[in-house]
Short mmCIF file of N, CA and C in Angstrom, two decimals:
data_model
loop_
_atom_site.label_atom_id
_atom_site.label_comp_id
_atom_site.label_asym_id
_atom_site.label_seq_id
_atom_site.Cartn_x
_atom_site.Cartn_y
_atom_site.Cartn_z
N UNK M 1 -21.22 17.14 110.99
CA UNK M 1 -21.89 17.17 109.72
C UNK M 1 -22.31 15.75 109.36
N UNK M 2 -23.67 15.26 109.46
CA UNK M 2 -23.71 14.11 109.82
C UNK M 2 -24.97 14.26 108.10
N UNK M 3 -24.85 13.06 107.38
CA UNK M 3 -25.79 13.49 106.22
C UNK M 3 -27.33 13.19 106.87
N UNK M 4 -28.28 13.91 106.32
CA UNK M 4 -29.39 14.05 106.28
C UNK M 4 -30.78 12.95 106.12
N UNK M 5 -31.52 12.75 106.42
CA UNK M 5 -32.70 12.45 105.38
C UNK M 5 -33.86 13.64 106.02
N UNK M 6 -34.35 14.20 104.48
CA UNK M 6 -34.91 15.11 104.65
C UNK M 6 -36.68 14.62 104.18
N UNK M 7 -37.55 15.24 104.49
CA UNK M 7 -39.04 15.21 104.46
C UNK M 7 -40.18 16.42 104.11
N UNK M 8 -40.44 16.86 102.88
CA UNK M 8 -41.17 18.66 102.81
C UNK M 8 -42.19 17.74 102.20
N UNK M 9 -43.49 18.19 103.18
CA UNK M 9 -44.60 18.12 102.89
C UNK M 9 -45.54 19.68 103.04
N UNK M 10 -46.18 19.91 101.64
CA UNK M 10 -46.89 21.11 101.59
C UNK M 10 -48.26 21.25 102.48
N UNK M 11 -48.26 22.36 103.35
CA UNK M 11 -49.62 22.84 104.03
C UNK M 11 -50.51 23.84 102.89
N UNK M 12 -51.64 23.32 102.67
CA UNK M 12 -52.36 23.77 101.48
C UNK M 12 -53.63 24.47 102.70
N UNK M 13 -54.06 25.26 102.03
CA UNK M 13 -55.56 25.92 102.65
C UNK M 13 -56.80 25.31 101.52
N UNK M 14 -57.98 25.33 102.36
CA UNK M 14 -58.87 24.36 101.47
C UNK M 14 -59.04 25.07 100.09
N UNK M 15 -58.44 25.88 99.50
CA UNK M 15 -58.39 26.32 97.91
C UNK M 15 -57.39 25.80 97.32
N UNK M 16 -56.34 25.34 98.12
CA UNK M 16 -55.18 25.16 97.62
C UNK M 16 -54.14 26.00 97.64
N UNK M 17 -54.09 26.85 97.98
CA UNK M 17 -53.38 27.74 98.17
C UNK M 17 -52.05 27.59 99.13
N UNK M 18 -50.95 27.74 99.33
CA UNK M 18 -49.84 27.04 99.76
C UNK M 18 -49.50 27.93 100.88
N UNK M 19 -49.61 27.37 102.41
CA UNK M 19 -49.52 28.40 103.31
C UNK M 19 -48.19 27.87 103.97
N UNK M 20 -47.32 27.27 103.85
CA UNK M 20 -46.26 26.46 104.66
C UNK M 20 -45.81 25.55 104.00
N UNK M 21 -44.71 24.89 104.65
CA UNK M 21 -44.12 23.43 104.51
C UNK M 21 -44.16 23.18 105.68
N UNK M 22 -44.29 21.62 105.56
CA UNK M 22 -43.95 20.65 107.12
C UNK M 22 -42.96 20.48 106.88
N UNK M 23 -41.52 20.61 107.37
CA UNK M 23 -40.35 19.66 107.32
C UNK M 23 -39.75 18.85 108.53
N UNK M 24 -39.37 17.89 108.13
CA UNK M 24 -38.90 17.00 108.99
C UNK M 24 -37.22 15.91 108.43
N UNK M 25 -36.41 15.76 109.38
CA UNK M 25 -35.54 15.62 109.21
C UNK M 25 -34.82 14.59 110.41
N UNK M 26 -34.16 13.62 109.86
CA UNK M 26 -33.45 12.60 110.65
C UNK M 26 -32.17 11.89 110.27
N UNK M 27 -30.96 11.48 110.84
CA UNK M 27 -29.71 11.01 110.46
C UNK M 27 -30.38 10.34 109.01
N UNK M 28 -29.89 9.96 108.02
CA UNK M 28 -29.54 9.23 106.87
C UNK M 28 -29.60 7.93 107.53
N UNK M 29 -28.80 7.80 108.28
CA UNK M 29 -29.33 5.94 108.80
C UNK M 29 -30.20 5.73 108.63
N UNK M 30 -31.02 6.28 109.09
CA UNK M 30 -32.41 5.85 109.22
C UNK M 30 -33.65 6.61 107.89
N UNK M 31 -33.36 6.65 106.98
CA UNK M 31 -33.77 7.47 106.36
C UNK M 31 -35.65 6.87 105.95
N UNK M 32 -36.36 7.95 105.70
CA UNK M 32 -37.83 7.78 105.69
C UNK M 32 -38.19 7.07 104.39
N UNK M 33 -39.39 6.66 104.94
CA UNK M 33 -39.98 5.35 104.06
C UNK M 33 -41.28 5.96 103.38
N UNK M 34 -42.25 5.48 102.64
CA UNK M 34 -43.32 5.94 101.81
C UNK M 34 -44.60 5.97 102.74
N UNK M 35 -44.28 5.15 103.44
CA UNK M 35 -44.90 5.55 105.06
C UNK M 35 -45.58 6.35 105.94
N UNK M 36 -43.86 6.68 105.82
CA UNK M 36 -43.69 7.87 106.49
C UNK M 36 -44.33 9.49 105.80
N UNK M 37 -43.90 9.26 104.82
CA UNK M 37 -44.53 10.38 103.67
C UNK M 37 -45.56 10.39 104.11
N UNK M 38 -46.40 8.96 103.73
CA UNK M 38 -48.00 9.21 103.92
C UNK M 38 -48.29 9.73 104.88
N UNK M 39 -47.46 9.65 106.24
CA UNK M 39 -48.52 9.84 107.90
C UNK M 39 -48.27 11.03 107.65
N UNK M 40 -47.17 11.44 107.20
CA UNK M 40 -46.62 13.71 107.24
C UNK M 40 -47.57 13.94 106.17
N UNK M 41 -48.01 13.57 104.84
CA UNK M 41 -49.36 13.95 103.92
C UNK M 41 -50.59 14.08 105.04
N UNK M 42 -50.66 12.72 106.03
CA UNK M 42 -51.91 12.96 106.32
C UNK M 42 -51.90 14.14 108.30
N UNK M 43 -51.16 14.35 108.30
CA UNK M 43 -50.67 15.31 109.25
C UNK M 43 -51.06 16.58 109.04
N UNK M 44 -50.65 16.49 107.75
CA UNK M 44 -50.29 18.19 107.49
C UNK M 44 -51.58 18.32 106.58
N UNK M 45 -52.70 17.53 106.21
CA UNK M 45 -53.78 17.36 105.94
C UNK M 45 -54.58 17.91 106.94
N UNK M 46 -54.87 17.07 108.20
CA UNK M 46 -55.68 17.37 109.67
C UNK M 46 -55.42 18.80 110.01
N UNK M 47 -53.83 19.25 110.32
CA UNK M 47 -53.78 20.60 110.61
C UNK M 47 -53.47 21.63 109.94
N UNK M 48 -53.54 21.72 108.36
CA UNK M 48 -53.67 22.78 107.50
C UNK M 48 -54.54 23.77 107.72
N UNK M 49 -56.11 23.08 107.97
CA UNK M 49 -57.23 23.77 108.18
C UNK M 49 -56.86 24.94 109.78
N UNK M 50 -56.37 24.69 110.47
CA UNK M 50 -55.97 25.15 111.98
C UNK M 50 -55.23 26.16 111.58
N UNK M 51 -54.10 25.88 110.68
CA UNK M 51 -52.76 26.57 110.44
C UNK M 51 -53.84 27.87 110.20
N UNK M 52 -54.07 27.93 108.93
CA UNK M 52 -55.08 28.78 107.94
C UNK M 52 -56.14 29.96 109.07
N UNK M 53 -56.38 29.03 109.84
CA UNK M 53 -57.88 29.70 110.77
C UNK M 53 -57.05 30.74 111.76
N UNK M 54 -55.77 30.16 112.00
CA UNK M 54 -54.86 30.42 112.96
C UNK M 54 -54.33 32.17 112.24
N UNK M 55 -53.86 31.87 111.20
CA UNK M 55 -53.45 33.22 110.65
C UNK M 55 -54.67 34.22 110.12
N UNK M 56 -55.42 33.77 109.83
CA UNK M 56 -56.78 34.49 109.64
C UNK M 56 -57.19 35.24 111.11
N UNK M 57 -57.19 34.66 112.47
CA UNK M 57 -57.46 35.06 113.28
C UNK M 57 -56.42 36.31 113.32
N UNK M 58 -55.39 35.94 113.29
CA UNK M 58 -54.04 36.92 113.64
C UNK M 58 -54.23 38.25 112.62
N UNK M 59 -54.67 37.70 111.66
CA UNK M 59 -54.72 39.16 110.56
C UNK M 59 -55.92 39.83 111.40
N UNK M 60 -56.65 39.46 112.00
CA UNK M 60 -58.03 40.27 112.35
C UNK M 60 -57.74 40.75 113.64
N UNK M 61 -57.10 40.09 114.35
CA UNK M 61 -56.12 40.78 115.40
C UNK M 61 -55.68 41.66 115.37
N UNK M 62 -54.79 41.95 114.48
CA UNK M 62 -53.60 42.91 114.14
C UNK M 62 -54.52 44.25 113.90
N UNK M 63 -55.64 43.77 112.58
CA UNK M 63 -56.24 45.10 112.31
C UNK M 63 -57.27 45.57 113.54
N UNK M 64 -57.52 44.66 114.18
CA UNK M 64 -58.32 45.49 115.25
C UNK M 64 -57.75 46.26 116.80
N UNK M 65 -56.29 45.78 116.07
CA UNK M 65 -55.26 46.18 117.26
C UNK M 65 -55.04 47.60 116.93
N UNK M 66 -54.84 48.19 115.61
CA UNK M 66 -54.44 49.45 114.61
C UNK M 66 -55.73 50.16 114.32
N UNK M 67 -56.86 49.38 114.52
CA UNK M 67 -57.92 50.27 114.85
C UNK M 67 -58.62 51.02 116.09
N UNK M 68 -57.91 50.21 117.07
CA UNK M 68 -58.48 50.56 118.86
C UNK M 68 -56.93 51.78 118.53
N UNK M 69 -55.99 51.96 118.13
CA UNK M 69 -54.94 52.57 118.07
C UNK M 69 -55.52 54.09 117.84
N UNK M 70 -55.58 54.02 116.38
CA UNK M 70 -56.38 55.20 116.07
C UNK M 70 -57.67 55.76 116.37
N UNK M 71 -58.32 54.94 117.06
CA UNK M 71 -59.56 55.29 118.06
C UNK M 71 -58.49 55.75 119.30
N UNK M 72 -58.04 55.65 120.23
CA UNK M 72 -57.36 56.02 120.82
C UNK M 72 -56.79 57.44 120.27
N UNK M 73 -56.05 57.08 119.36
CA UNK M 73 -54.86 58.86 119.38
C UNK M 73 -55.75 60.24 119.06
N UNK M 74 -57.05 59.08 118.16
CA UNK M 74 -58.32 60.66 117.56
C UNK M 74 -59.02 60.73 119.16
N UNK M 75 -59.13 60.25 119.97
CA UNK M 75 -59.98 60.36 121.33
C UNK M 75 -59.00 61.85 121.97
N UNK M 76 -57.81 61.04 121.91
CA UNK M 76 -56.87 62.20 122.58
C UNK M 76 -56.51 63.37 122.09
N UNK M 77 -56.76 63.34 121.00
CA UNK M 77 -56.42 64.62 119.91
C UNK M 77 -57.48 65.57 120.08
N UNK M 78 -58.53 64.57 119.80
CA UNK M 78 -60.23 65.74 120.51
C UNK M 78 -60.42 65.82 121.42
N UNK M 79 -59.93 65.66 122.62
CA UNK M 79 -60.11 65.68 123.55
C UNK M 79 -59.06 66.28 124.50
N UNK M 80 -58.22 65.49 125.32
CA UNK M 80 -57.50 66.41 126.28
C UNK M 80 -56.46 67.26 124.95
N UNK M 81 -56.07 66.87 124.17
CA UNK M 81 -55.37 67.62 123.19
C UNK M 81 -55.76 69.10 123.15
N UNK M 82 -56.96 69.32 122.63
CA UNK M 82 -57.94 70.26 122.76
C UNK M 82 -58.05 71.13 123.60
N UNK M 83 -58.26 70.22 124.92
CA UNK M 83 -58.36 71.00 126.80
C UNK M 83 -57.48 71.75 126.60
N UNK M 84 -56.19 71.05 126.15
CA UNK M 84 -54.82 71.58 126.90
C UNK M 84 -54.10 72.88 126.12
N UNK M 85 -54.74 73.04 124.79
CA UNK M 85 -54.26 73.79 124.04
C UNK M 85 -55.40 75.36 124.35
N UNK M 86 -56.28 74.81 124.80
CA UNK M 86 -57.57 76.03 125.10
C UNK M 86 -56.78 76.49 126.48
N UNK M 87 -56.24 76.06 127.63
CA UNK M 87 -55.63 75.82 128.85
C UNK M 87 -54.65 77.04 127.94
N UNK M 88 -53.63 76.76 127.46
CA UNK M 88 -52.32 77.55 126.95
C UNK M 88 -52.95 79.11 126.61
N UNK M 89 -54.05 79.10 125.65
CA UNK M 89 -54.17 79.96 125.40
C UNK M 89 -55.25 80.91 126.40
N UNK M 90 -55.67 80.11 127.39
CA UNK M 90 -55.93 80.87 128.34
C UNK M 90 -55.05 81.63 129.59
N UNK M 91 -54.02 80.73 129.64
CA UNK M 91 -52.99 81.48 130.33
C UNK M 91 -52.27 82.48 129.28
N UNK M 92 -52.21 82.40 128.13
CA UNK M 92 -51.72 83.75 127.08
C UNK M 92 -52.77 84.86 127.50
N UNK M 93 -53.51 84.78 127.58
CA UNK M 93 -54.36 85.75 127.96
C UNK M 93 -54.21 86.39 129.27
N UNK M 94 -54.02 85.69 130.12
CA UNK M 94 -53.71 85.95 131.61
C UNK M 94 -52.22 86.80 131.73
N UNK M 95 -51.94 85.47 130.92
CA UNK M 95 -50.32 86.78 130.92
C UNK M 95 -50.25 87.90 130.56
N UNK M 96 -51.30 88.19 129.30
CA UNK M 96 -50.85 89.65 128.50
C UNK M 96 -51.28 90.58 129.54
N UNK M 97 -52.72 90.10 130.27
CA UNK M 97 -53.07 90.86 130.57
C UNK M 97 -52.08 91.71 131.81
N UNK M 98 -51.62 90.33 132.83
CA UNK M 98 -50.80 90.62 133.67
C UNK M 98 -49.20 91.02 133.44
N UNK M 99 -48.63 91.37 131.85
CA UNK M 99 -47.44 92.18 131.40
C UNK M 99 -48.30 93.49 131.77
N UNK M 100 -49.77 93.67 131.25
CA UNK M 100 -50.06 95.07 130.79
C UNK M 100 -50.13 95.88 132.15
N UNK M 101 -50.50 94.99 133.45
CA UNK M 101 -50.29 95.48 134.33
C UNK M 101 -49.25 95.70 135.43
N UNK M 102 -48.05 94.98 135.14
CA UNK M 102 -46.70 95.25 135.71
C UNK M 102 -47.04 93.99 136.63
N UNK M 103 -47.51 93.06 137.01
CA UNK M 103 -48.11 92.43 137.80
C UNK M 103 -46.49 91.06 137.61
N UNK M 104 -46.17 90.51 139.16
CA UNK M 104 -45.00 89.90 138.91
C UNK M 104 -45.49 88.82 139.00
N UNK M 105 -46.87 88.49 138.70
CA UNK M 105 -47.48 87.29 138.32
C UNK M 105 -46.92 86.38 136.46
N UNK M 106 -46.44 87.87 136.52
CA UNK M 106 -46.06 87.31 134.56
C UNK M 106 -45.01 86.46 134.35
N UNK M 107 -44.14 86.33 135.15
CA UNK M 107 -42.90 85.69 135.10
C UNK M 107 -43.71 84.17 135.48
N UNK M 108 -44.21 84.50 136.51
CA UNK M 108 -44.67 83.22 137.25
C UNK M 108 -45.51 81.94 136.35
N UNK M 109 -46.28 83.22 135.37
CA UNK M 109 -47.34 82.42 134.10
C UNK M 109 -46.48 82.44 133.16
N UNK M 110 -45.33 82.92 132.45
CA UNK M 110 -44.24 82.17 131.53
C UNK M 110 -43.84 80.86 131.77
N UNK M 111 -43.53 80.60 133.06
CA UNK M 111 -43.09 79.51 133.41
C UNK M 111 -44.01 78.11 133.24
N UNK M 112 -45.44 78.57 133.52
CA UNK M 112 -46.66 77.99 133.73
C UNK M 112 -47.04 77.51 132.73
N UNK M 113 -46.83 78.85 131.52
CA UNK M 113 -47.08 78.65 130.03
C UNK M 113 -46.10 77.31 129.44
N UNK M 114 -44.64 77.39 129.94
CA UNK M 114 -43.52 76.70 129.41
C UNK M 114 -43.84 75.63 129.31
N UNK M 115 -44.67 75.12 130.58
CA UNK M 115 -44.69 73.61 131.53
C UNK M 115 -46.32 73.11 130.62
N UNK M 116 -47.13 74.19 130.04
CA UNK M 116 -48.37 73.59 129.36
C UNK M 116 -47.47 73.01 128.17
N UNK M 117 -46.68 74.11 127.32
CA UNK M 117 -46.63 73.62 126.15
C UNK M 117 -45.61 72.41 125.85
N UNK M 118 -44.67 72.16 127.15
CA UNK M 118 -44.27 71.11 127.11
C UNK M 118 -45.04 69.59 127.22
N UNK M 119 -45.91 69.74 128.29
CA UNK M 119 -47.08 68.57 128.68
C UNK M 119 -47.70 68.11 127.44
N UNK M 120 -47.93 69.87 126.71
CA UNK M 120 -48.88 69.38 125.18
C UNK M 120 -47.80 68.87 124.11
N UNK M 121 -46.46 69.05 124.24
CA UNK M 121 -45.60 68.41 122.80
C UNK M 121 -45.34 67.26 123.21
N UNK M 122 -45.57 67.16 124.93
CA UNK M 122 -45.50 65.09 125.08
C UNK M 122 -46.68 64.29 124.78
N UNK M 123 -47.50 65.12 124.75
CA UNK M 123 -49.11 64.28 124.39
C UNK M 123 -48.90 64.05 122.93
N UNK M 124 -48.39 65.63 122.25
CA UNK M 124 -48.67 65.02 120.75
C UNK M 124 -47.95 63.97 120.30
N UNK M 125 -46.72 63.81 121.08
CA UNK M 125 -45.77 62.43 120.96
C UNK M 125 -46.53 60.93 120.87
N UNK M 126 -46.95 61.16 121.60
CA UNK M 126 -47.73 60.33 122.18
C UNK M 126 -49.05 59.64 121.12
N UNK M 127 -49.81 61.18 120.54
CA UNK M 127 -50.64 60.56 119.58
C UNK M 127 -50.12 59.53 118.45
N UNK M 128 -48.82 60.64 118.13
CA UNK M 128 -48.48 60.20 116.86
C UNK M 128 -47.84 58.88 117.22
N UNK M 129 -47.25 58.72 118.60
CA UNK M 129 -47.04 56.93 118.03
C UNK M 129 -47.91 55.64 118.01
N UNK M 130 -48.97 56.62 118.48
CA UNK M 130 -50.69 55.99 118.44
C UNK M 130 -50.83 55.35 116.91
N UNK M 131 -50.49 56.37 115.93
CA UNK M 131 -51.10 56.23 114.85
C UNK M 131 -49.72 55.68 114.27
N UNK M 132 -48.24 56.13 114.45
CA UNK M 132 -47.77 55.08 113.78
C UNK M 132 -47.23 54.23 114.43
N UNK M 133 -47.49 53.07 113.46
CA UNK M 133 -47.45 51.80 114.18
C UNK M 133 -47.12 50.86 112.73
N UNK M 134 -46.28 49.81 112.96
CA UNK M 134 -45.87 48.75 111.46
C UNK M 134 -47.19 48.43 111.27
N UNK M 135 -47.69 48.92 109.84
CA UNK M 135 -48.69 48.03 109.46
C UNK M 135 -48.09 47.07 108.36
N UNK M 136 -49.00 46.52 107.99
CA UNK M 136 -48.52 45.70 107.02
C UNK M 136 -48.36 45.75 105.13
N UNK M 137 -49.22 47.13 105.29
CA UNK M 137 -48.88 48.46 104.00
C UNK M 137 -47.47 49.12 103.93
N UNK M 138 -46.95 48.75 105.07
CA UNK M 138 -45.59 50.19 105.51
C UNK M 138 -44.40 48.90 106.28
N UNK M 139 -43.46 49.86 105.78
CA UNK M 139 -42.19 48.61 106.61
C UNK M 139 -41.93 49.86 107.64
N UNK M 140 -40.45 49.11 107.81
CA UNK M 140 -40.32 49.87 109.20
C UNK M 140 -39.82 50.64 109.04
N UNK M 141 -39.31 51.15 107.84
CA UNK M 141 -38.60 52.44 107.73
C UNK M 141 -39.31 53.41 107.40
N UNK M 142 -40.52 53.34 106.60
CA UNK M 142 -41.73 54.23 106.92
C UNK M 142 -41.96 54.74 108.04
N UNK M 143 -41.95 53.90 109.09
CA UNK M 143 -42.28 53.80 110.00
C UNK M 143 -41.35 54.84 111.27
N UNK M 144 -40.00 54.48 111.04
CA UNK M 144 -38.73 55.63 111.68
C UNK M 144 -38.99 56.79 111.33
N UNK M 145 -39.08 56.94 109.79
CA UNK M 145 -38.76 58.39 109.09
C UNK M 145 -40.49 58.66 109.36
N UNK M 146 -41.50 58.92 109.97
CA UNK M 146 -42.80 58.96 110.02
C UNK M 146 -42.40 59.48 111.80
N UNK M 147 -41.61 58.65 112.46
CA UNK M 147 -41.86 59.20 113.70
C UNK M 147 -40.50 60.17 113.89
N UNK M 148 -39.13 59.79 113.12
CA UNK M 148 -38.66 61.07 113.01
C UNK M 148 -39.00 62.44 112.65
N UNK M 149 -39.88 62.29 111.54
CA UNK M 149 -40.15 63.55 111.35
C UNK M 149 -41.35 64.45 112.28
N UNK M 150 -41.85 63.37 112.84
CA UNK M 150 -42.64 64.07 114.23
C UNK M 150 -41.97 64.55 115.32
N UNK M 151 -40.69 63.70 115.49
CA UNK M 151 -40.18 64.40 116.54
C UNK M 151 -39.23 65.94 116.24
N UNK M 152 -38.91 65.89 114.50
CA UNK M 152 -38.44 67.14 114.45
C UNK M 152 -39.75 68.55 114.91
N UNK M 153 -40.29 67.78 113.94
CA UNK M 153 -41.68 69.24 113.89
C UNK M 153 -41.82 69.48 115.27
N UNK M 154 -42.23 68.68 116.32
CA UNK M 154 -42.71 69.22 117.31
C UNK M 154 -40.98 69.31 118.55
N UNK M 155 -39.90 69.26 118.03
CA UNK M 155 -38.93 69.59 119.22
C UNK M 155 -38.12 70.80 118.57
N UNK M 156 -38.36 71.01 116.99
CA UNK M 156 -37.29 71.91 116.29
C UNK M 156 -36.12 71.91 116.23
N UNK M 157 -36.27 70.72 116.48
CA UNK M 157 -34.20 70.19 116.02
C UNK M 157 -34.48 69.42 114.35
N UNK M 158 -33.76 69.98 113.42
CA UNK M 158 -33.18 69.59 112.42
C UNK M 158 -33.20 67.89 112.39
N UNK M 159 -33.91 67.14 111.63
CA UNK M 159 -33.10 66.09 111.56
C UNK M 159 -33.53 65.32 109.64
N UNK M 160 -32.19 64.33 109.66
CA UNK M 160 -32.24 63.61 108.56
C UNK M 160 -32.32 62.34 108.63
N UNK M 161 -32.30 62.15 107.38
CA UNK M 161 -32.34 60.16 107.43
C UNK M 161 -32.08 59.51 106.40
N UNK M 162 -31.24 58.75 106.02
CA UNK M 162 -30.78 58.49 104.91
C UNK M 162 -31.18 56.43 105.32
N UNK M 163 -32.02 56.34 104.08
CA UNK M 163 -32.44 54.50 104.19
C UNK M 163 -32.24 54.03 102.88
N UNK M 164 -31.60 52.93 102.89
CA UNK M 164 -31.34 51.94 101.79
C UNK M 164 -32.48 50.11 102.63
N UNK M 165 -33.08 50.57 101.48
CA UNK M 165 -34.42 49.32 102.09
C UNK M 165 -34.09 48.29 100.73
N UNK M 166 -34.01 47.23 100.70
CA UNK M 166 -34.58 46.08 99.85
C UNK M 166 -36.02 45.93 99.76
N UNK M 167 -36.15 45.04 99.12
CA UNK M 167 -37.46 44.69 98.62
C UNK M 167 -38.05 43.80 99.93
N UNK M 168 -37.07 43.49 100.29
CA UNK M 168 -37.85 41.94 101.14
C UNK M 168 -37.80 42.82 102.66
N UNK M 169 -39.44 42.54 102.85
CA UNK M 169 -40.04 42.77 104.25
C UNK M 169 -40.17 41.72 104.91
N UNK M 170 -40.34 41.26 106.43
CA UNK M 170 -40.77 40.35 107.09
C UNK M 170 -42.39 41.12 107.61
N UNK M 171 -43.05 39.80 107.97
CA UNK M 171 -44.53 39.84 108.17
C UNK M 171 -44.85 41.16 109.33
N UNK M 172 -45.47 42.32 109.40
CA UNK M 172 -45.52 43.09 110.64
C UNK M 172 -45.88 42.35 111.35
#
């Protein structure tokens, strides 16, 4: 435990707006001079503008990351989603027909049927974790109880969830 000399200089965005601290820190021996202040003022001057551009980029990131997302899960939803569910109910058809005829093809298309509607409750898995995803509207417990309750609906097991959330989120 050795004492301190400490240094907080504010990172401002060109409105002023307060996006950070610089801190800096060294034994007490040596403790900082007005100097020093100035070069960390003019530091954190030069790369404020960077900091700022830097998280701006990242926010446009993120949303175009959650938008290729949901372009994605609606592609699959209209699409092989669709195939595969027209597929099911074409083998329902095949089957009835082949109960109506004693045909020991029926057992064979139960099985066939089993293996579609399983393929199709892993796809819908699949959409839905397409679409959920931490945004920065939703914490993460939205986020559990959103994909728990997908996995009840589509496996039919019962489930609960009991969350005690605070106020304070970290950045998605």
């Amino acid at each position: 435990l050795v004492a301190r000399s400490i240094i907080v200089v504010p990172l401002n965005d060109g409105d002023g707006n307060r996006l950070g601290l610089m801190v800096a820190d060294r034994p007490l021996v040596t403790p900082f001079t007005e100097d020093d202040l100035a070069a960390a003022g003019a530091v954190a001057a030069r790369h404020a503008a960077n900091i700022d551009l830097s998280v701006l980029f990242a926010g446009l990131r993120e949303r175009a990351g959650l938008e290729e997302r949901e372009r994605l899960a609606r592609e699959m939803h209209d699409g092989i989603a669709q195939e595969m569910v027209a597929l099911g109910f074409g083998i329902d058809a095949v089957r009835r027909s082949a109960r109506g005829q004693g045909s020991p093809l029926a057992e064979e298309l139960d099985a066939l049927r089993v293996d579609v509607s399983r393929v199709l409750a892993d796809l819908r898995l699949h959409i839905g974790d397409l679409r959920i995803a931490v945004r920065p509207d939703t914490g993460l417990g939205a986020m559990i109880g959103a994909r728990l309750q997908n996995f009840g609906s589509s496996s039919g097991v019962t489930t609960r969830m009991h969350l005690s959330e605070t106020g304070f989120r970290l950045p998605a």
